[in-house]
Each structure stands twice: as C-alpha cells, then as structure tokens.
Amino acid sequence: MVRILSVLTIWLWSVAASALEGYRIGPSDRLRIEVLDQAQLSREFMVQADGSVRLPRVGTVAFDGLTLGEAQVLLTHRIASSMGLARPDVTIEIVTYRPVYVTGHVQTPGAHAYAPGMTVMSLIALAGGYRRSNADDSVSRLEVGRLLERLGQLQDQLAASHVRLARLQAERDGREQIVRVPDLQQLVPEQRISDLYTLETTLLDVRRQTLSEALSNAANQRAELNRELDSLQSRRTGKNAQIVILQREITMFRGLQERNLSPVTRVFELDRAMIGYEGDLREIDATVARARREAALVEQRELSLKADRQLEIANGIKEMADAVAQQWASILSLEAQINTARGLTAATGAAVDPSGVAFEKLMVLRRGAEHFVQIGLIDNVRPDDVLAIPTPPPSRNARRLD
C-alpha cells in the first residue's frame, strides 16, 4: 500500500511540475544564475520588489513577468552588450519561489515556503493542519497523507541524486555513457527513471562539449601564437643577417673614406640604416616577448580549465554522496513515522484517505485574480496563492482520545 501511494504521490508531483511550466518570475523569487567562466556573475540573486535583479558589471535587469527562458535570453543579450562577450553561456534556475499564504482554520496561518509539487493537502499540513478545539483532539486525518507525500518526494530526490552521482562519476572517468544504477524502480516509476537519465545524459554531453570547445579554442589560440613566434623568429634571423652585412659594408666604406675614396655622406647613410635595423630588431624582440607571455597565459588557462572541472566534479561527487546518505536516512525515518502514524490512526479510527476529504470547499485566490475560486485537497497550489480554509465538518469516523 505504501508503494502504491508513493507512486500516486510521484505522479501528482509530475503533474505539478508540468503546471509550473511557463512560471513567471516575480518579486521575492530567488534565482541561481550561472555564467560560464564568470565567477562574479555565477551566484544567487533575490528578485527585488520592482521585479529586477542587479548584477555586477551588467547593472539592473528587469525580470518581472518573464519566464525562465525569456529571462535567460534577455540576460544573455545584456551580458554580451555590457561585457563584450560574443556568446555568453547563461543558465537561470529558481532556487526558492515566492511564498504561498494560508488563512482560516489552520494552526499557523500566514506565509509558508513554496515547493514544486505542493498540493493543498501538503500546504494544510505545513500550516500545522486544521486548528482543533478542546472538544475534538482526534488524530489529524491528513497526517498519514502528508507523510506519504513527503516519502514520495524523498524517493524522487534520492533517485535523482543517484543518477546525478552516476553522471558525475562518468564525467570524472571520461566515459560517454552513464552507468545504470540498479533497483531505482523500487523508488520511482520507469518513466521517471528514463527522464532522469535523459536529463543527466544531456547535461553530460553539454558539459563535455563546453569543456571541449573551451580547450579547443585555447589550443587554437596557442597554435596561432606559436605560428606568430615562428614568423617573428624568422624575421629576427633575417634582420640579424642584414645587420651583419650592413656592419661589413660600414667597415669597408669607413676604410675607403679614410683614404678619401668614398664620401663621408655614404658612411652617415649606412649608420642611419644600422640604427633603423637595430630599432626593428628591438621591436621584434618586444613582440616575441609579448607573444610568449600570451602563449604562457593560454597554456595556463588550458590547465586551469581542466583542473577547475576536475575539482568541480570531485566536489559534486562528495556532495551527491552525502545527499544520498542523508536521503536514505530521512526515508528510513519517515517510513518509521508512517508505521507509527498508521498504528495510531488504527487505534483512534481517524479518517486518513485523501479522497475522503476532497469534498471540503476550499477556496484559493490566484495572483492577478479578483475573486476566490474553489480548489480540491489534491490540487496543486502555486506561488503567491492565498488559500482560505473554512471550519471543517467533524469526521464521522473520528473519536475522542481518552
């Protein structure tokens, strides 16, 4: 039964995720912005009250009312124009959404943190459940449903962490394919597993291609600098040869001039030519030094790209391994709570079937709407929703705890 309800919970989570497609950014959303090779721009930003975000070297960018895709296109153009980057690699994701609000007959009305997949039932549970009177101290009929929903979320997170860890290990080892993690179907449906592998495989390909392109660009730049150095070295050799010949010519004409066989002006002309040749040689040497410095910087950047990626992968593997351990511990703890709650529910006779409470007339006010509309317990809520909870009717199956 736990497995069936967990699958149902994951299905509801998938429906909720689809409902958030096209989500529009607004004040109080926290965004994580990543710009490749731009550490000062790659961090979290809070959307301000006017719907804008202020970024270093870019300035204020208005995100209010934009989808993530639209915001990403806008920010890409702004970074390109502000920083002179040809094709900045920009990604934006939402770290935390705007809160949801609960009013009425709950233990803790007010603002509550929103999470994707949140249902009315889970929001009521987050608000402490229905407010009970002294005459009705029965077990909350939402308790088991809330625990099962949380279990499904944890199982999905654990499956995602396993696949992400496998992707990081493949990236570390230089493999083109992600090793399949056994027994994931015990956590989530096959379709969800397929979606997770598709997502992480795409990410693996993109990250490998991005690094390959960056290394290729650096290698091409280094090769161009080496060709320039070869050309400069050839010019330097030729210029030295010209100086040697000119020096011989100067020596010869000075000897002729001492015997009055050559005019003094000819020696002066040759001296001026020597000064010009020596100036050309100094300019070539300065250009060679500059090209060598640039080549060294490019080589250092190549090494840094590889080292930074390996360090990032190593940190990611450690983080995911820790997450897997914590999620397993949370699942085991939650399963124990479910078993305890079920035993308590059986003793008190409290109703816990979510379908048995779907008749209650709950109302929600959506962002931008003028009127409340009816919503069910297993329906999804959205950021900025205001959920109104009426006084529920007493459960026919619940009885007093003595």
mmCIF file of C-alpha atoms in Angstrom:
data_model
loop_
_atom_site.group_PDB
_atom_site.id
_atom_site.type_symbol
_atom_site.label_atom_id
_atom_site.label_comp_id
_atom_site.label_asym_id
_atom_site.label_seq_id
_atom_site.Cartn_x
_atom_site.Cartn_y
_atom_site.Cartn_z
ATOM 1 C CA MET A 1 0.000 0.000 0.000
ATOM 2 C CA VAL A 2 2.889 2.366 0.800
ATOM 3 C CA ARG A 3 4.329 1.664 -2.664
ATOM 4 C CA ILE A 4 1.009 2.396 -4.412
ATOM 5 C CA LEU A 5 0.532 5.673 -2.583
ATOM 6 C CA SER A 6 4.172 6.609 -3.234
ATOM 7 C CA VAL A 7 3.668 6.096 -6.964
ATOM 8 C CA LEU A 8 0.498 8.196 -6.749
ATOM 9 C CA THR A 9 2.450 10.921 -4.976
ATOM 10 C CA ILE A 10 5.171 10.935 -7.640
ATOM 11 C CA TRP A 11 2.517 11.122 -10.363
ATOM 12 C CA LEU A 12 0.992 14.120 -8.607
ATOM 13 C CA TRP A 13 4.471 15.676 -8.389
ATOM 14 C CA SER A 14 4.928 15.244 -12.156
ATOM 15 C CA VAL A 15 1.574 16.886 -12.820
ATOM 16 C CA ALA A 16 2.551 19.786 -10.567
ATOM 17 C CA ALA A 17 5.888 20.214 -12.323
ATOM 18 C CA SER A 18 4.044 20.458 -15.641
ATOM 19 C CA ALA A 19 1.739 23.063 -14.128
ATOM 20 C CA LEU A 20 4.775 25.235 -13.296
ATOM 21 C CA GLU A 21 5.916 25.306 -16.920
ATOM 22 C CA GLY A 22 5.695 28.887 -18.056
ATOM 23 C CA TYR A 23 6.131 30.134 -14.483
ATOM 24 C CA ARG A 24 6.737 33.878 -14.496
ATOM 25 C CA ILE A 25 9.376 35.435 -12.289
ATOM 26 C CA GLY A 26 8.296 37.940 -9.660
ATOM 27 C CA PRO A 27 9.458 39.732 -6.509
ATOM 28 C CA SER A 28 10.850 37.511 -3.703
ATOM 29 C CA ASP A 29 11.866 34.719 -6.096
ATOM 30 C CA ARG A 30 15.484 33.676 -5.508
ATOM 31 C CA LEU A 31 17.342 32.874 -8.736
ATOM 32 C CA ARG A 32 20.572 30.981 -9.295
ATOM 33 C CA ILE A 33 22.421 32.466 -12.271
ATOM 34 C CA GLU A 34 25.361 30.620 -13.823
ATOM 35 C CA VAL A 35 27.579 32.271 -16.461
ATOM 36 C CA LEU A 36 30.402 30.087 -17.774
ATOM 37 C CA ASP A 37 33.858 31.387 -16.759
ATOM 38 C CA GLN A 38 32.288 34.420 -14.997
ATOM 39 C CA ALA A 39 32.504 33.680 -11.265
ATOM 40 C CA GLN A 40 31.340 37.150 -10.205
ATOM 41 C CA LEU A 41 28.020 36.622 -12.006
ATOM 42 C CA SER A 42 27.544 32.977 -11.000
ATOM 43 C CA ARG A 43 25.635 33.073 -7.720
ATOM 44 C CA GLU A 44 22.172 33.526 -6.244
ATOM 45 C CA PHE A 45 20.174 36.744 -6.577
ATOM 46 C CA MET A 46 16.899 37.823 -4.956
ATOM 47 C CA VAL A 47 14.335 39.443 -7.245
ATOM 48 C CA GLN A 48 13.617 42.860 -5.741
ATOM 49 C CA ALA A 49 10.233 44.441 -5.091
ATOM 50 C CA ASP A 50 10.266 46.089 -8.531
ATOM 51 C CA GLY A 51 10.915 42.737 -10.225
ATOM 52 C CA SER A 52 14.560 43.469 -11.050
ATOM 53 C CA VAL A 53 17.940 41.931 -10.265
ATOM 54 C CA ARG A 54 21.179 43.913 -10.089
ATOM 55 C CA LEU A 55 24.268 42.116 -11.395
ATOM 56 C CA PRO A 56 27.932 43.219 -11.211
ATOM 57 C CA ARG A 57 29.193 44.858 -14.449
ATOM 58 C CA VAL A 58 25.769 44.345 -16.049
ATOM 59 C CA GLY A 59 23.519 46.572 -13.971
ATOM 60 C CA THR A 60 19.810 46.273 -13.275
ATOM 61 C CA VAL A 61 17.896 43.684 -15.315
ATOM 62 C CA ALA A 62 14.075 43.636 -15.197
ATOM 63 C CA PHE A 63 12.838 40.032 -14.873
ATOM 64 C CA ASP A 64 9.303 40.686 -13.588
ATOM 65 C CA GLY A 65 6.716 38.712 -15.574
ATOM 66 C CA LEU A 66 9.287 36.795 -17.656
ATOM 67 C CA THR A 67 9.554 33.021 -17.936
ATOM 68 C CA LEU A 68 12.925 31.432 -17.196
ATOM 69 C CA GLY A 69 13.573 31.051 -20.923
ATOM 70 C CA GLU A 70 12.738 34.686 -21.630
ATOM 71 C CA ALA A 71 14.885 35.839 -18.705
ATOM 72 C CA GLN A 72 17.796 33.736 -19.947
ATOM 73 C CA VAL A 73 17.594 35.244 -23.457
ATOM 74 C CA LEU A 74 17.378 38.774 -22.020
ATOM 75 C CA LEU A 75 20.324 38.258 -19.666
ATOM 76 C CA THR A 76 22.430 36.699 -22.445
ATOM 77 C CA HIS A 77 21.948 39.822 -24.583
ATOM 78 C CA ARG A 78 22.659 42.140 -21.635
ATOM 79 C CA ILE A 79 25.883 40.341 -20.696
ATOM 80 C CA ALA A 80 27.013 40.265 -24.330
ATOM 81 C CA SER A 81 26.449 44.009 -24.745
ATOM 82 C CA SER A 82 27.742 45.050 -21.304
ATOM 83 C CA MET A 83 30.837 42.849 -21.111
ATOM 84 C CA GLY A 84 31.675 42.391 -24.786
ATOM 85 C CA LEU A 85 31.330 38.591 -24.707
ATOM 86 C CA ALA A 86 30.487 37.016 -28.061
ATOM 87 C CA ARG A 87 28.341 34.114 -26.872
ATOM 88 C CA PRO A 88 27.973 34.040 -23.081
ATOM 89 C CA ASP A 89 26.772 30.674 -21.738
ATOM 90 C CA VAL A 90 23.968 31.644 -19.326
ATOM 91 C CA THR A 91 21.606 29.458 -17.284
ATOM 92 C CA ILE A 92 18.967 30.580 -14.794
ATOM 93 C CA GLU A 93 17.014 28.448 -12.353
ATOM 94 C CA ILE A 94 14.711 29.200 -9.452
ATOM 95 C CA VAL A 95 16.142 28.294 -6.051
ATOM 96 C CA THR A 96 13.168 29.383 -3.953
ATOM 97 C CA TYR A 97 9.778 30.552 -5.110
ATOM 98 C CA ARG A 98 7.527 33.236 -3.745
ATOM 99 C CA PRO A 99 5.630 32.023 -0.658
ATOM 100 C CA VAL A 100 2.070 30.755 -0.502
ATOM 101 C CA TYR A 101 -0.402 32.014 2.081
ATOM 102 C CA VAL A 102 -2.976 30.248 4.235
ATOM 103 C CA THR A 103 -5.850 31.907 6.060
ATOM 104 C CA GLY A 104 -8.630 30.494 8.169
ATOM 105 C CA HIS A 105 -8.992 27.374 10.269
ATOM 106 C CA VAL A 106 -5.352 26.152 10.476
ATOM 107 C CA GLN A 107 -2.823 26.028 13.281
ATOM 108 C CA THR A 108 -0.338 28.523 11.734
ATOM 109 C CA PRO A 109 -1.946 30.810 9.160
ATOM 110 C CA GLY A 110 0.264 33.160 7.160
ATOM 111 C CA ALA A 111 3.091 32.827 4.636
ATOM 112 C CA HIS A 112 4.713 29.437 4.005
ATOM 113 C CA ALA A 113 7.604 28.402 1.763
ATOM 114 C CA TYR A 114 6.507 27.042 -1.606
ATOM 115 C CA ALA A 115 7.984 23.880 -3.135
ATOM 116 C CA PRO A 116 7.247 22.456 -6.614
ATOM 117 C CA GLY A 117 4.592 19.762 -6.394
ATOM 118 C CA MET A 118 2.949 21.251 -3.321
ATOM 119 C CA THR A 119 -0.719 20.308 -3.014
ATOM 120 C CA VAL A 120 -3.456 21.876 -0.946
ATOM 121 C CA MET A 121 -3.212 18.884 1.384
ATOM 122 C CA SER A 122 0.539 19.326 1.913
ATOM 123 C CA LEU A 123 0.115 23.082 2.413
ATOM 124 C CA ILE A 124 -2.513 22.497 5.107
ATOM 125 C CA ALA A 125 -0.144 20.026 6.762
ATOM 126 C CA LEU A 126 2.684 22.581 6.509
ATOM 127 C CA ALA A 127 0.414 25.078 8.268
ATOM 128 C CA GLY A 128 0.027 22.621 11.145
ATOM 129 C CA GLY A 129 -3.228 21.021 9.993
ATOM 130 C CA TYR A 130 -6.735 22.045 10.982
ATOM 131 C CA ARG A 131 -6.996 24.035 14.168
ATOM 132 C CA ARG A 132 -8.568 21.782 16.783
ATOM 133 C CA SER A 133 -10.871 22.723 19.581
ATOM 134 C CA ASN A 134 -10.619 21.344 23.113
ATOM 135 C CA ALA A 135 -13.631 19.160 22.375
ATOM 136 C CA ASP A 136 -12.017 17.483 19.374
ATOM 137 C CA ASP A 137 -8.481 16.196 19.981
ATOM 138 C CA SER A 138 -8.605 13.498 17.300
ATOM 139 C CA VAL A 139 -5.645 12.457 15.167
ATOM 140 C CA SER A 140 -5.332 14.646 12.048
ATOM 141 C CA ARG A 141 -6.784 12.826 9.081
ATOM 142 C CA LEU A 142 -4.133 14.486 6.911
ATOM 143 C CA GLU A 143 -1.162 13.137 8.873
ATOM 144 C CA VAL A 144 -0.608 9.872 7.016
ATOM 145 C CA GLY A 145 -1.336 11.512 3.663
ATOM 146 C CA ARG A 146 1.241 14.189 4.410
ATOM 147 C CA LEU A 147 3.852 11.611 5.426
ATOM 148 C CA LEU A 148 3.215 9.535 2.306
ATOM 149 C CA GLU A 149 3.513 12.593 0.122
ATOM 150 C CA ARG A 150 6.803 13.521 1.756
ATOM 151 C CA LEU A 151 8.034 9.942 1.325
ATOM 152 C CA GLY A 152 7.319 10.128 -2.402
ATOM 153 C CA GLN A 153 9.232 13.393 -2.660
ATOM 154 C CA LEU A 154 12.220 11.935 -0.812
ATOM 155 C CA GLN A 155 12.209 8.825 -3.007
ATOM 156 C CA ASP A 156 12.216 11.002 -6.107
ATOM 157 C CA GLN A 157 15.045 13.138 -4.713
ATOM 158 C CA LEU A 158 17.034 10.002 -3.877
ATOM 159 C CA ALA A 159 16.588 8.611 -7.399
ATOM 160 C CA ALA A 160 17.666 11.949 -8.886
ATOM 161 C CA SER A 161 20.724 12.056 -6.596
ATOM 162 C CA HIS A 162 21.731 8.502 -7.597
ATOM 163 C CA VAL A 163 21.554 9.319 -11.311
ATOM 164 C CA ARG A 164 23.349 12.649 -10.854
ATOM 165 C CA LEU A 165 26.096 10.885 -8.889
ATOM 166 C CA ALA A 166 26.439 8.328 -11.705
ATOM 167 C CA ARG A 167 26.721 11.177 -14.229
ATOM 168 C CA LEU A 168 29.448 12.892 -12.211
ATOM 169 C CA GLN A 169 31.373 9.623 -11.940
ATOM 170 C CA ALA A 170 31.093 9.132 -15.711
ATOM 171 C CA GLU A 171 32.355 12.674 -16.234
ATOM 172 C CA ARG A 172 35.263 12.084 -13.844
ATOM 173 C CA ASP A 173 36.250 8.857 -15.623
ATOM 174 C CA GLY A 174 35.866 10.314 -19.128
ATOM 175 C CA ARG A 175 33.074 7.906 -20.085
ATOM 176 C CA GLU A 176 30.475 8.901 -22.691
ATOM 177 C CA GLN A 177 27.649 6.911 -21.069
ATOM 178 C CA ILE A 178 26.214 6.890 -17.555
ATOM 179 C CA VAL A 179 26.258 3.559 -15.738
ATOM 180 C CA ARG A 180 22.732 2.415 -14.880
ATOM 181 C CA VAL A 181 22.005 2.440 -11.154
ATOM 182 C CA PRO A 182 20.286 -0.822 -10.106
ATOM 183 C CA ASP A 183 16.912 -1.032 -8.326
ATOM 184 C CA LEU A 184 15.813 2.561 -8.951
ATOM 185 C CA GLN A 185 12.405 1.206 -9.958
ATOM 186 C CA GLN A 186 11.840 0.493 -6.267
ATOM 187 C CA LEU A 187 11.880 4.255 -5.701
ATOM 188 C CA VAL A 188 10.222 5.804 -8.757
ATOM 189 C CA PRO A 189 8.363 4.671 -11.913
ATOM 190 C CA GLU A 190 10.308 3.626 -15.027
ATOM 191 C CA GLN A 191 9.246 6.763 -16.905
ATOM 192 C CA ARG A 192 10.720 8.959 -14.195
ATOM 193 C CA ILE A 193 13.958 6.930 -14.318
ATOM 194 C CA SER A 194 14.090 7.390 -18.095
ATOM 195 C CA ASP A 195 13.514 11.137 -17.708
ATOM 196 C CA LEU A 196 16.294 11.397 -15.114
ATOM 197 C CA TYR A 197 18.789 9.571 -17.332
ATOM 198 C CA THR A 198 17.794 11.665 -20.352
ATOM 199 C CA LEU A 199 18.326 14.849 -18.351
ATOM 200 C CA GLU A 200 21.695 13.829 -16.905
ATOM 201 C CA THR A 201 22.926 12.366 -20.226
ATOM 202 C CA THR A 202 22.093 15.640 -21.951
ATOM 203 C CA LEU A 203 23.912 17.521 -19.203
ATOM 204 C CA LEU A 204 26.905 15.181 -19.536
ATOM 205 C CA ASP A 205 27.066 15.833 -23.299
ATOM 206 C CA VAL A 206 26.670 19.594 -22.896
ATOM 207 C CA ARG A 207 29.346 19.848 -20.205
ATOM 208 C CA ARG A 208 31.761 17.675 -22.198
ATOM 209 C CA GLN A 209 31.131 19.721 -25.346
ATOM 210 C CA THR A 210 31.505 23.012 -23.467
ATOM 211 C CA LEU A 211 34.846 21.965 -21.982
ATOM 212 C CA SER A 212 35.998 20.554 -25.318
ATOM 213 C CA GLU A 213 35.158 23.800 -27.105
ATOM 214 C CA ALA A 214 36.921 25.878 -24.459
ATOM 215 C CA LEU A 215 40.035 23.677 -24.670
ATOM 216 C CA SER A 216 39.891 23.690 -28.477
ATOM 217 C CA ASN A 217 39.677 27.481 -28.545
ATOM 218 C CA ALA A 218 42.650 27.719 -26.195
ATOM 219 C CA ALA A 219 44.634 25.217 -28.272
ATOM 220 C CA ASN A 220 43.862 27.133 -31.475
ATOM 221 C CA GLN A 221 44.928 30.379 -29.833
ATOM 222 C CA ARG A 222 48.142 28.777 -28.604
ATOM 223 C CA ALA A 223 48.852 27.351 -32.068
ATOM 224 C CA GLU A 224 48.292 30.787 -33.614
ATOM 225 C CA LEU A 225 50.708 32.334 -31.119
ATOM 226 C CA ASN A 226 53.290 29.639 -31.876
ATOM 227 C CA ARG A 227 52.971 30.373 -35.588
ATOM 228 C CA GLU A 228 53.429 34.053 -34.826
ATOM 229 C CA LEU A 229 56.540 33.237 -32.767
ATOM 230 C CA ASP A 230 57.970 31.156 -35.621
ATOM 231 C CA SER A 231 57.356 34.034 -38.019
ATOM 232 C CA LEU A 232 58.939 36.512 -35.632
ATOM 233 C CA GLN A 233 61.933 34.254 -35.161
ATOM 234 C CA SER A 234 62.396 34.084 -38.932
ATOM 235 C CA ARG A 235 62.168 37.866 -39.156
ATOM 236 C CA ARG A 236 64.695 38.192 -36.329
ATOM 237 C CA THR A 237 67.132 35.836 -38.058
ATOM 238 C CA GLY A 238 66.773 37.790 -41.293
ATOM 239 C CA LYS A 239 67.218 41.112 -39.546
ATOM 240 C CA ASN A 240 70.382 39.867 -37.799
ATOM 241 C CA ALA A 241 71.766 38.760 -41.153
ATOM 242 C CA GLN A 242 71.041 42.210 -42.600
ATOM 243 C CA ILE A 243 72.808 43.843 -39.650
ATOM 244 C CA VAL A 244 75.900 41.652 -40.158
ATOM 245 C CA ILE A 245 76.065 42.559 -43.856
ATOM 246 C CA LEU A 246 75.496 46.243 -43.123
ATOM 247 C CA GLN A 247 78.212 46.219 -40.465
ATOM 248 C CA ARG A 248 80.688 44.835 -43.031
ATOM 249 C CA GLU A 249 79.613 47.480 -45.518
ATOM 250 C CA ILE A 250 80.087 50.243 -42.919
ATOM 251 C CA THR A 251 83.573 48.936 -42.079
ATOM 252 C CA MET A 252 84.503 48.844 -45.767
ATOM 253 C CA PHE A 253 83.270 52.379 -46.538
ATOM 254 C CA ARG A 254 84.948 53.817 -43.454
ATOM 255 C CA GLY A 255 88.234 52.389 -44.734
ATOM 256 C CA LEU A 256 87.607 53.925 -48.149
ATOM 257 C CA GLN A 257 86.637 57.246 -46.558
ATOM 258 C CA GLU A 258 89.900 57.313 -44.582
ATOM 259 C CA ARG A 259 91.730 57.065 -47.940
ATOM 260 C CA ASN A 260 89.415 59.714 -49.403
ATOM 261 C CA LEU A 261 87.968 57.126 -51.789
ATOM 262 C CA SER A 262 84.381 57.480 -50.513
ATOM 263 C CA PRO A 263 82.326 60.478 -49.439
ATOM 264 C CA VAL A 264 81.527 60.944 -45.727
ATOM 265 C CA THR A 265 77.803 61.109 -46.519
ATOM 266 C CA ARG A 266 77.821 57.473 -47.567
ATOM 267 C CA VAL A 267 79.077 56.393 -44.141
ATOM 268 C CA PHE A 268 76.394 58.563 -42.494
ATOM 269 C CA GLU A 269 73.710 56.903 -44.619
ATOM 270 C CA LEU A 270 74.916 53.463 -43.603
ATOM 271 C CA ASP A 271 74.990 54.462 -39.902
ATOM 272 C CA ARG A 272 71.382 55.677 -40.146
ATOM 273 C CA ALA A 273 70.399 52.405 -41.783
ATOM 274 C CA MET A 274 72.099 50.489 -38.951
ATOM 275 C CA ILE A 275 70.133 52.481 -36.357
ATOM 276 C CA GLY A 276 66.903 51.608 -38.180
ATOM 277 C CA TYR A 277 67.807 47.907 -38.371
ATOM 278 C CA GLU A 278 68.661 47.799 -34.678
ATOM 279 C CA GLY A 279 65.320 49.520 -33.875
ATOM 280 C CA ASP A 280 63.492 46.923 -35.972
ATOM 281 C CA LEU A 281 65.289 44.168 -34.069
ATOM 282 C CA ARG A 282 64.262 45.635 -30.701
ATOM 283 C CA GLU A 283 60.635 45.850 -31.889
ATOM 284 C CA ILE A 284 60.747 42.220 -32.997
ATOM 285 C CA ASP A 285 62.188 41.186 -29.614
ATOM 286 C CA ALA A 286 59.406 43.079 -27.792
ATOM 287 C CA THR A 287 56.754 41.390 -29.945
ATOM 288 C CA VAL A 288 58.348 37.987 -29.282
ATOM 289 C CA ALA A 289 58.244 38.624 -25.529
ATOM 290 C CA ARG A 290 54.578 39.653 -25.724
ATOM 291 C CA ALA A 291 53.649 36.572 -27.778
ATOM 292 C CA ARG A 292 55.477 34.286 -25.345
ATOM 293 C CA ARG A 293 53.631 35.836 -22.386
ATOM 294 C CA GLU A 294 50.302 35.348 -24.147
ATOM 295 C CA ALA A 295 51.182 31.752 -25.039
ATOM 296 C CA ALA A 296 52.060 31.059 -21.396
ATOM 297 C CA LEU A 297 48.748 32.553 -20.252
ATOM 298 C CA VAL A 298 46.826 30.444 -22.770
ATOM 299 C CA GLU A 299 48.625 27.300 -21.619
ATOM 300 C CA GLN A 300 47.881 28.208 -18.011
ATOM 301 C CA ARG A 301 44.205 28.706 -18.912
ATOM 302 C CA GLU A 302 44.103 25.262 -20.540
ATOM 303 C CA LEU A 303 45.494 23.668 -17.395
ATOM 304 C CA SER A 304 43.121 25.724 -15.241
ATOM 305 C CA LEU A 305 40.076 24.665 -17.282
ATOM 306 C CA LYS A 306 40.908 21.002 -16.740
ATOM 307 C CA ALA A 307 41.833 21.406 -13.077
ATOM 308 C CA ASP A 308 38.760 23.504 -12.267
ATOM 309 C CA ARG A 309 36.466 20.997 -13.952
ATOM 310 C CA GLN A 310 38.021 18.078 -12.083
ATOM 311 C CA LEU A 311 37.744 19.949 -8.775
ATOM 312 C CA GLU A 312 34.115 20.799 -9.533
ATOM 313 C CA ILE A 313 33.384 17.145 -10.327
ATOM 314 C CA ALA A 314 35.129 15.937 -7.154
ATOM 315 C CA ASN A 315 33.148 18.372 -5.014
ATOM 316 C CA GLY A 316 29.944 17.376 -6.795
ATOM 317 C CA ILE A 317 30.577 13.675 -6.165
ATOM 318 C CA LYS A 318 31.160 14.320 -2.464
ATOM 319 C CA GLU A 319 28.041 16.486 -2.247
ATOM 320 C CA MET A 320 25.877 13.890 -4.009
ATOM 321 C CA ALA A 321 27.276 11.020 -1.929
ATOM 322 C CA ASP A 322 26.417 12.964 1.234
ATOM 323 C CA ALA A 323 22.959 13.755 -0.157
ATOM 324 C CA VAL A 324 22.290 10.076 -0.928
ATOM 325 C CA ALA A 325 23.243 9.086 2.624
ATOM 326 C CA GLN A 326 21.078 11.815 4.158
ATOM 327 C CA GLN A 327 18.109 11.000 1.916
ATOM 328 C CA TRP A 328 18.295 7.313 2.779
ATOM 329 C CA ALA A 329 18.337 8.191 6.479
ATOM 330 C CA SER A 330 15.352 10.512 6.009
ATOM 331 C CA ILE A 331 13.410 7.829 4.129
ATOM 332 C CA LEU A 332 14.016 5.238 6.841
ATOM 333 C CA SER A 333 12.956 7.736 9.499
ATOM 334 C CA LEU A 334 9.858 8.702 7.534
ATOM 335 C CA GLU A 335 8.829 5.090 6.971
ATOM 336 C CA ALA A 336 9.038 4.578 10.736
ATOM 337 C CA GLN A 337 6.824 7.643 11.242
ATOM 338 C CA ILE A 338 4.318 6.291 8.718
ATOM 339 C CA ASN A 339 4.142 2.961 10.506
ATOM 340 C CA THR A 340 3.692 4.747 13.831
ATOM 341 C CA ALA A 341 1.046 7.089 12.415
ATOM 342 C CA ARG A 342 -0.835 4.168 10.902
ATOM 343 C CA GLY A 343 -0.847 2.363 14.190
ATOM 344 C CA LEU A 344 -2.126 5.475 15.938
ATOM 345 C CA THR A 345 -4.748 6.021 13.250
ATOM 346 C CA ALA A 346 -5.969 2.453 13.547
ATOM 347 C CA ALA A 347 -6.341 2.918 17.291
ATOM 348 C CA THR A 348 -8.330 6.149 17.026
ATOM 349 C CA GLY A 349 -10.296 5.398 13.881
ATOM 350 C CA ALA A 350 -9.412 8.783 12.329
ATOM 351 C CA ALA A 351 -10.054 9.129 8.604
ATOM 352 C CA VAL A 352 -6.822 9.463 6.561
ATOM 353 C CA ASP A 353 -7.861 8.664 2.990
ATOM 354 C CA PRO A 354 -7.294 11.862 0.954
ATOM 355 C CA SER A 355 -10.255 11.017 -1.274
ATOM 356 C CA GLY A 356 -12.470 11.079 1.804
ATOM 357 C CA VAL A 357 -11.812 14.772 2.443
ATOM 358 C CA ALA A 358 -11.850 16.068 -1.129
ATOM 359 C CA PHE A 359 -15.441 17.306 -0.708
ATOM 360 C CA GLU A 360 -14.451 20.210 1.517
ATOM 361 C CA LYS A 361 -14.988 23.623 -0.057
ATOM 362 C CA LEU A 362 -11.559 25.156 -0.014
ATOM 363 C CA MET A 363 -11.029 28.462 -1.836
ATOM 364 C CA VAL A 364 -7.931 29.985 -3.420
ATOM 365 C CA LEU A 365 -7.086 33.453 -4.717
ATOM 366 C CA ARG A 366 -4.579 33.353 -7.570
ATOM 367 C CA ARG A 367 -2.086 36.082 -8.372
ATOM 368 C CA GLY A 368 -3.718 38.723 -10.567
ATOM 369 C CA ALA A 369 -7.250 37.378 -9.971
ATOM 370 C CA GLU A 370 -10.028 39.371 -8.305
ATOM 371 C CA HIS A 371 -12.074 36.527 -6.804
ATOM 372 C CA PHE A 372 -11.523 33.302 -4.891
ATOM 373 C CA VAL A 373 -12.187 30.040 -6.762
ATOM 374 C CA GLN A 374 -12.796 26.547 -5.403
ATOM 375 C CA ILE A 375 -9.883 24.095 -5.177
ATOM 376 C CA GLY A 376 -9.564 20.461 -4.032
ATOM 377 C CA LEU A 377 -7.252 18.903 -1.469
ATOM 378 C CA ILE A 378 -5.169 17.060 -4.065
ATOM 379 C CA ASP A 379 -4.949 20.037 -6.424
ATOM 380 C CA ASN A 380 -1.645 21.874 -6.735
ATOM 381 C CA VAL A 381 -1.034 25.331 -5.343
ATOM 382 C CA ARG A 382 1.134 27.978 -6.975
ATOM 383 C CA PRO A 383 3.469 30.640 -5.613
ATOM 384 C CA ASP A 384 1.565 33.701 -4.361
ATOM 385 C CA ASP A 385 -1.666 31.685 -3.884
ATOM 386 C CA VAL A 386 -3.864 32.660 -0.934
ATOM 387 C CA LEU A 387 -5.649 29.552 0.380
ATOM 388 C CA ALA A 388 -8.733 30.069 2.537
ATOM 389 C CA ILE A 389 -9.548 27.204 4.937
ATOM 390 C CA PRO A 390 -13.117 27.045 6.305
ATOM 391 C CA THR A 391 -14.000 25.272 9.515
ATOM 392 C CA PRO A 392 -14.104 21.571 8.503
ATOM 393 C CA PRO A 393 -17.058 19.334 9.377
ATOM 394 C CA PRO A 394 -16.333 16.763 12.097
ATOM 395 C CA SER A 395 -15.156 13.367 10.873
ATOM 396 C CA ARG A 396 -17.800 10.684 11.219
ATOM 397 C CA ASN A 397 -15.131 8.077 11.922
ATOM 398 C CA ALA A 398 -13.000 10.020 14.379
ATOM 399 C CA ARG A 399 -13.468 9.539 18.085
ATOM 400 C CA ARG A 400 -12.116 11.236 21.151
ATOM 401 C CA LEU A 401 -8.744 10.250 22.595
ATOM 402 C CA ASP A 402 -9.153 9.285 26.235
#
